[in-house]
C-alpha positions as a printed Julia matrix, in Angstrom:
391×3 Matrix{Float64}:
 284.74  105.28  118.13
 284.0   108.92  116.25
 283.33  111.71  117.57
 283.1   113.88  114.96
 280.73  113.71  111.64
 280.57  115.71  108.38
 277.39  115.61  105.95
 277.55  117.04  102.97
 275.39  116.13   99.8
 277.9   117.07   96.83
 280.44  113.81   96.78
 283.15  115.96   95.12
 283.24  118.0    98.55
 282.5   115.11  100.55
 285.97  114.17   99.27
 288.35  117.33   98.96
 286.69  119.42  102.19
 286.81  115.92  104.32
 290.47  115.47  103.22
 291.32  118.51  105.03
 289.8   117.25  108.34
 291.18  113.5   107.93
 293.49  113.62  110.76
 290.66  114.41  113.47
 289.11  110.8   112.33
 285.65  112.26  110.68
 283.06  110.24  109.53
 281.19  111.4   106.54
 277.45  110.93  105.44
 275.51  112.5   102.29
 272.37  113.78  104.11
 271.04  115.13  106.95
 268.94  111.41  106.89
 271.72  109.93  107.07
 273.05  111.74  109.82
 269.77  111.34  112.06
 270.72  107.35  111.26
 274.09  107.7   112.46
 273.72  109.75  116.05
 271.94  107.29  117.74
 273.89  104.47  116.68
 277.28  106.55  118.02
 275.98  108.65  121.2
 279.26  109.22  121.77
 279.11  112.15  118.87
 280.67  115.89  120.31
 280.38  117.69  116.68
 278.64  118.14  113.43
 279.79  119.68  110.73
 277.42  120.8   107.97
 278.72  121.18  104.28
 277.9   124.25  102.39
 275.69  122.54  100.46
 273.54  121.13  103.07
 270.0   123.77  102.68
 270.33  126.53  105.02
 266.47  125.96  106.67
 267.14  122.33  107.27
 270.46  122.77  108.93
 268.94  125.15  111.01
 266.01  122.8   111.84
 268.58  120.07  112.63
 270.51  122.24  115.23
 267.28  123.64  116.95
 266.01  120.24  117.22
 269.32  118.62  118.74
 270.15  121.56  121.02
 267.24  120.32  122.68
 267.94  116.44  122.3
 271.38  116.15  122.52
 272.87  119.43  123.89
 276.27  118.27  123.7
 276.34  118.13  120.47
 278.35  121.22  118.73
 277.09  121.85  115.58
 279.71  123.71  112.93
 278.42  125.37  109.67
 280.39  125.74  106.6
 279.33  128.43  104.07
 280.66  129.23  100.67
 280.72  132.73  101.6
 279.88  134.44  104.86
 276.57  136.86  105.5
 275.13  138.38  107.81
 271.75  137.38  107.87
 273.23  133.78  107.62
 275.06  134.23  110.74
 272.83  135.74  113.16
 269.89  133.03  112.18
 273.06  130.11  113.03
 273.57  131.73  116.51
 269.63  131.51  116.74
 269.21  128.2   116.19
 272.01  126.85  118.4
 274.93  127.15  115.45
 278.31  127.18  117.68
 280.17  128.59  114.3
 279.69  129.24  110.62
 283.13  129.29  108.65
 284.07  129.32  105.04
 284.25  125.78  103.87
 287.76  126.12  102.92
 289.38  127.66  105.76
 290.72  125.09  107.05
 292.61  126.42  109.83
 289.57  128.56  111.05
 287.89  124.88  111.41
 290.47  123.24  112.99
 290.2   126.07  115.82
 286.06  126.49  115.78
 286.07  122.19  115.83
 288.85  122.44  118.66
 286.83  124.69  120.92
 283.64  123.35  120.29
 284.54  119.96  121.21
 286.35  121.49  124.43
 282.72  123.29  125.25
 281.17  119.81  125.08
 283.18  118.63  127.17
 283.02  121.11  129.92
 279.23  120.96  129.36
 279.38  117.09  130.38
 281.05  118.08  133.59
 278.27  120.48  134.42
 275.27  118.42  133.12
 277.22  115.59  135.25
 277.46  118.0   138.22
 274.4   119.13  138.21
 272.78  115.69  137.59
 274.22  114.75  141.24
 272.96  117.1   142.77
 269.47  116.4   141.2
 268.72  112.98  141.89
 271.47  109.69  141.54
 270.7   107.06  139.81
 269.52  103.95  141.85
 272.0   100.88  141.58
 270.08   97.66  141.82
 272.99   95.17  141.93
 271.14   91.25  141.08
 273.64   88.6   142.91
 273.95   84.9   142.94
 276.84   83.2   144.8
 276.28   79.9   142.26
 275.58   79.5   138.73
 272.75   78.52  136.91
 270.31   80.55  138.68
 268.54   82.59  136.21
 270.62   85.66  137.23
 271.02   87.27  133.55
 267.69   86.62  133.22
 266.1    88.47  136.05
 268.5    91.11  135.46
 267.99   91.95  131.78
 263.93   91.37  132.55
 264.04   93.78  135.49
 266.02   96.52  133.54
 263.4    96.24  130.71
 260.6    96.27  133.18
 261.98   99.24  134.7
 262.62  101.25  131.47
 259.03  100.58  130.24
 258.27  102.55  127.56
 261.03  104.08  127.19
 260.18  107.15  130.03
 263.08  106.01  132.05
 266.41  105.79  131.48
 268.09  102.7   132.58
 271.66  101.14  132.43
 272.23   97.26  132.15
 275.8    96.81  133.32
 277.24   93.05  132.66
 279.78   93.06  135.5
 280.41   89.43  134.79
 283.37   90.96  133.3
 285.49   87.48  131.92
 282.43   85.32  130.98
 279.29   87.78  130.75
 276.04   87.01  129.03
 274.29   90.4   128.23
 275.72   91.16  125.04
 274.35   87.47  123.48
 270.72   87.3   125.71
 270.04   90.38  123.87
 271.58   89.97  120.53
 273.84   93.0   120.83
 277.07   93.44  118.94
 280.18   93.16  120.72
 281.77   96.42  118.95
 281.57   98.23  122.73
 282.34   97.16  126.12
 283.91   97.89  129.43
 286.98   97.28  128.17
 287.01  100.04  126.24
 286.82  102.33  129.52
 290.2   101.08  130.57
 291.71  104.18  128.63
 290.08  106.61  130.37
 290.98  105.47  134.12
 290.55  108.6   135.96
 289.2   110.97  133.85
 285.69  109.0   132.61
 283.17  111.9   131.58
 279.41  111.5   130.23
 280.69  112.02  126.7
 283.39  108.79  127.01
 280.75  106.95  128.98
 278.21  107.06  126.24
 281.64  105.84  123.72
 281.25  102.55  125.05
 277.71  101.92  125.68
 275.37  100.07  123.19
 272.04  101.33  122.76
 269.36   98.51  123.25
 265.96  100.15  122.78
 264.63  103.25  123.73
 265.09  103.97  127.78
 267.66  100.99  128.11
 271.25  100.83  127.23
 273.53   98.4   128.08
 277.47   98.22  129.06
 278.79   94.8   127.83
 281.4    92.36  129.5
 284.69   92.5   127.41
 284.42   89.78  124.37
 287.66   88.18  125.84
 288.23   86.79  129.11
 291.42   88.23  129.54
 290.14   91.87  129.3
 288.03   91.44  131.79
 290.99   91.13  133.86
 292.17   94.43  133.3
 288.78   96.74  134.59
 289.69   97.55  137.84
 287.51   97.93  140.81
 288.74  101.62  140.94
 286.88  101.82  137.01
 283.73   99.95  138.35
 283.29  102.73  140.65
 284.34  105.47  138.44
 282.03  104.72  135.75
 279.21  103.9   138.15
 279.55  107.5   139.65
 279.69  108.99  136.16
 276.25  106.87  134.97
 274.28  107.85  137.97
 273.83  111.24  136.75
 272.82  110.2   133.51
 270.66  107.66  133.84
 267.49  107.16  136.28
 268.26  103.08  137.03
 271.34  101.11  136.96
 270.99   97.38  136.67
 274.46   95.32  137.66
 274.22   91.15  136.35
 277.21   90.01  138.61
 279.13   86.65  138.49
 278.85   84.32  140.68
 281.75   85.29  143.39
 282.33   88.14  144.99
 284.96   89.77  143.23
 286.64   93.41  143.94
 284.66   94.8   141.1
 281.27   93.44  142.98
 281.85   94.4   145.85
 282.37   98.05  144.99
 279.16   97.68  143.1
 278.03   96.95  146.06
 279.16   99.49  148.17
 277.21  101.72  145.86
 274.04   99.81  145.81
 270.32  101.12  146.47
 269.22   97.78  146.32
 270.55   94.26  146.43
 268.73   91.17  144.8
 269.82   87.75  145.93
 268.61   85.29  143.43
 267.36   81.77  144.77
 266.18   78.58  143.72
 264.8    75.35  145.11
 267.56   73.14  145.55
 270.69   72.5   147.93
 273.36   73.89  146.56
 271.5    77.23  146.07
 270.05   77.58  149.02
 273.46   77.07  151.15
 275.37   80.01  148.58
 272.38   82.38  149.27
 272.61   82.15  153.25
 276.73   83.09  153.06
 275.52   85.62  150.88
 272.8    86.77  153.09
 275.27   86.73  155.87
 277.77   88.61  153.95
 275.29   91.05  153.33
 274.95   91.13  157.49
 278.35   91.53  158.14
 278.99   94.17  155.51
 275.99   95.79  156.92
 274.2    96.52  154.1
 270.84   97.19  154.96
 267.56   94.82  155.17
 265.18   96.46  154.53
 267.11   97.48  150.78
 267.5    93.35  149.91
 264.49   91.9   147.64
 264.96   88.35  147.37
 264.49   86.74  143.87
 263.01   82.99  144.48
 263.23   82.14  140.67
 261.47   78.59  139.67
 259.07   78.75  142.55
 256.86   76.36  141.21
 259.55   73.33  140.56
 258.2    70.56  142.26
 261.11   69.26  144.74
 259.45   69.15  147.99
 260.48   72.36  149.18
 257.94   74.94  150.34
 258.18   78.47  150.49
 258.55   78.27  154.75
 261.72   75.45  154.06
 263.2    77.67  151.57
 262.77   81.09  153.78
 264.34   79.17  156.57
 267.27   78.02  154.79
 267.99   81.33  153.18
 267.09   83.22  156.41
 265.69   85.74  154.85
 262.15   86.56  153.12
 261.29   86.22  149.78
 259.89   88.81  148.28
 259.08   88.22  144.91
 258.01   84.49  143.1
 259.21   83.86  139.48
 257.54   80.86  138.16
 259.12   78.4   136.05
 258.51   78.48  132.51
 259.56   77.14  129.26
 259.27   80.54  127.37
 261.58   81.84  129.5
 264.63   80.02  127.2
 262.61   80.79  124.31
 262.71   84.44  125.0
 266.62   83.91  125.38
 267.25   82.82  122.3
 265.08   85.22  120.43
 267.44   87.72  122.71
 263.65   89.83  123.38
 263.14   89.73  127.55
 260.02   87.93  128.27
 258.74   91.2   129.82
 258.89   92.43  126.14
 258.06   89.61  124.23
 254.62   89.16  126.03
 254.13   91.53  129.03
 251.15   89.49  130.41
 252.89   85.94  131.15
 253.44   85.2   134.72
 256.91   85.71  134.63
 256.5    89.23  133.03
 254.42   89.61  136.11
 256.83   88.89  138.47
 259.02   90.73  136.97
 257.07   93.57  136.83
 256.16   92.82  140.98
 260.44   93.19  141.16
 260.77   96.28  139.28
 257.59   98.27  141.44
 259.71   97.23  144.62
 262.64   98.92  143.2
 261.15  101.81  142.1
 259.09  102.41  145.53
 255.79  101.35  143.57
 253.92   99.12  146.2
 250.75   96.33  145.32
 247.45   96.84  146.85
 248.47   93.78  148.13
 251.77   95.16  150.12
 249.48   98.32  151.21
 246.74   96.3   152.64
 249.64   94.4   154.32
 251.14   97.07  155.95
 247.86   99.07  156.76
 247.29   95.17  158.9
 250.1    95.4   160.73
 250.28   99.45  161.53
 246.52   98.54  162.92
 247.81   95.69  165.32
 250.94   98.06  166.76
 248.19  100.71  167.66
């Protein structure tokens, strides 16, 4: 993980004015193209530093622009030689500093207080965030594997993102054997277990160190690569980090495994919404009525559980009533079966992406309107019915 960057075009000062700065871990580019490349791929960057040879106009274009797009960003210019006019344009445009390029002390101070502005800036974007509006959790839950839970949850976070004009957090709490990071071909570079550090003092800033950017609107926090990691997220972390990504993000996804671990159930302590996944056969049906009844006697509340009845259309000589009574509980959305559905997998694109009209990209879709208060003409006509026959 960096947090800090340096761009500078001229590679004989890319090499004796990044020298200087080695020990705070700096990564170094040759453009401000370069840079633009390199933010989104680490949003866990607090500072810039722009070489004195980087032009003055598009520096200044580059710090207007990310004041407004990434505010926590500190921005530090280095000058050959100080002016005026140089420095009251930089304070315009969002410039924290400007410094000679070789003062190196002066740096070291200007990088030192920048950096602890960003942070305090975090805190109050966090703070202010929660008093705004939280994040909803929508925790997806299977007491047995095999049901399709990945699926539905990496669908339903995509669904829910759209085109990007919502922010939404896939969180693969399936923390010693988690699928997220391969159904969506991500590298394994970040993951939870990379949060174990920061125990206790998780801000937005270390938060965004350890997520992996998917596509616009949806990020995703990966299960540890090694089974053994997992072991060492606590439940105390789970909740930490949940707190912290509710004030940055609009939707918060959580693919569980398939027990009900310390780290679930604090997920779902937190939840908005709990989604049950079932599908037509035995062994299924019996682990979603203990988890139902769990849900009772945890008193979590009914009217915030959507239940998931994946493979609805597998012939087994169940119908919907049999599987309703078994569960005891009402299903409230029907994901077909489908042989693109695997095919999707292994392209690592969510069938609600790959093609957003195919039944199952409908269903999902049905899912993700339920979660986000979004009812069908369908529901409304439903519910006008039944307001009609109480009166």
């Amino acid at each position: 993980m960096t947090f800090y960057v340096y761009v500078e075009p001229d590679a004989e000062r890319r090499s004796t004015v990044g020298s200087l700065y080695a020990d705070y871990g700096f990564d170094v580019v040759s453009d401000l193209d370069d840079l633009d490349a390199h933010l989104p791929r680490n949003p866990e960057t607090l500072l810039v530093m722009i070489g004195a040879t980087v032009d003055l106009e598009a520096a200044l274009t580059f710090t207007s622009y990310q004041r407004v797009q990434r505010p926590l960003i500190g921005v530090l210019l280095l000058r050959r030689t100080l002016e005026p006019d140089v420095l009251a344009r930089a304070m315009r445009a969002g410039i924290r500093e400007v410094l000679e390029e070789l003062d190196a002390e002066g740096i070291r101070v200007a990088a030192a207080r920048s950096i602890d502005l960003s942070k305090a800036l975090s805190t109050s974007m966090r703070s202010a965030g929660d008093q705004a509006q939280a994040a909803k959790i929508i925790t997806v839950f299977a007491g047995k594997g095999g049901c399709g839970k990945s699926v539905v949850a990496t669908n339903l976070a995509a669904a829910l993102s759209g085109d990007g004009n919502r922010r939404v957090l896939l969180v693969d709490l399936a923390l010693q054997f988690g699928d997220v990071a391969i159904m969506l071909q991500l590298p394994p570079n970040r993951s939870f277990s990379d949060a174990i550090s920061m125990g206790g003092k998780v801000d937005e800033a270390g938060l965004r160190s350890v997520i992996t950017p998917y596509r616009p609107g949806m990020d995703a926090l990966l299960a540890p690569s090694s089974p053994a990691e997992g072991e060492h997220v606590s439940r105390e972390l789970v909740t930490e980090v949940l707190e912290v990504a509710r004030g940055m993000y609009d939707y918060i996804i959580l693919d569980t495994p398939p027990a009900v671990t310390d780290q679930v159930l604090s997920a779902l302590d937190l939840s908005d919404w709990f989604v049950p996944i079932v599908t037509p056969d035995l062994p299924t049906l019996k682990s979603v009525r203990l988890t139902i009844e769990m849900f009772d006697l945890l008193e979590y509340p009914r009217d915030r559980r959507l239940v998931v009845f994946n493979r609805a259309n597998t012939e087994v000589g169940l119908t919907t009533e049999d599987v309703e009574e078994a569960v005891g509980a009402h299903l409230s959305v029907h994901v077909p079966s489908s042989r693109d559905v695997p095919v999707s997998v292994n392209r690592g694109v969510p069938i609600v992406l790959q093609d957003p009209t195919h039944p199952v990209s409908l269903a999902m879709r049905r899912l993700a309107d339920r979660c986000s208060g979004v009812m069908s003409s369908q529901e409304t006509r439903r519910k006008l019915f039944a307001f009609g026959r109480r009166r």
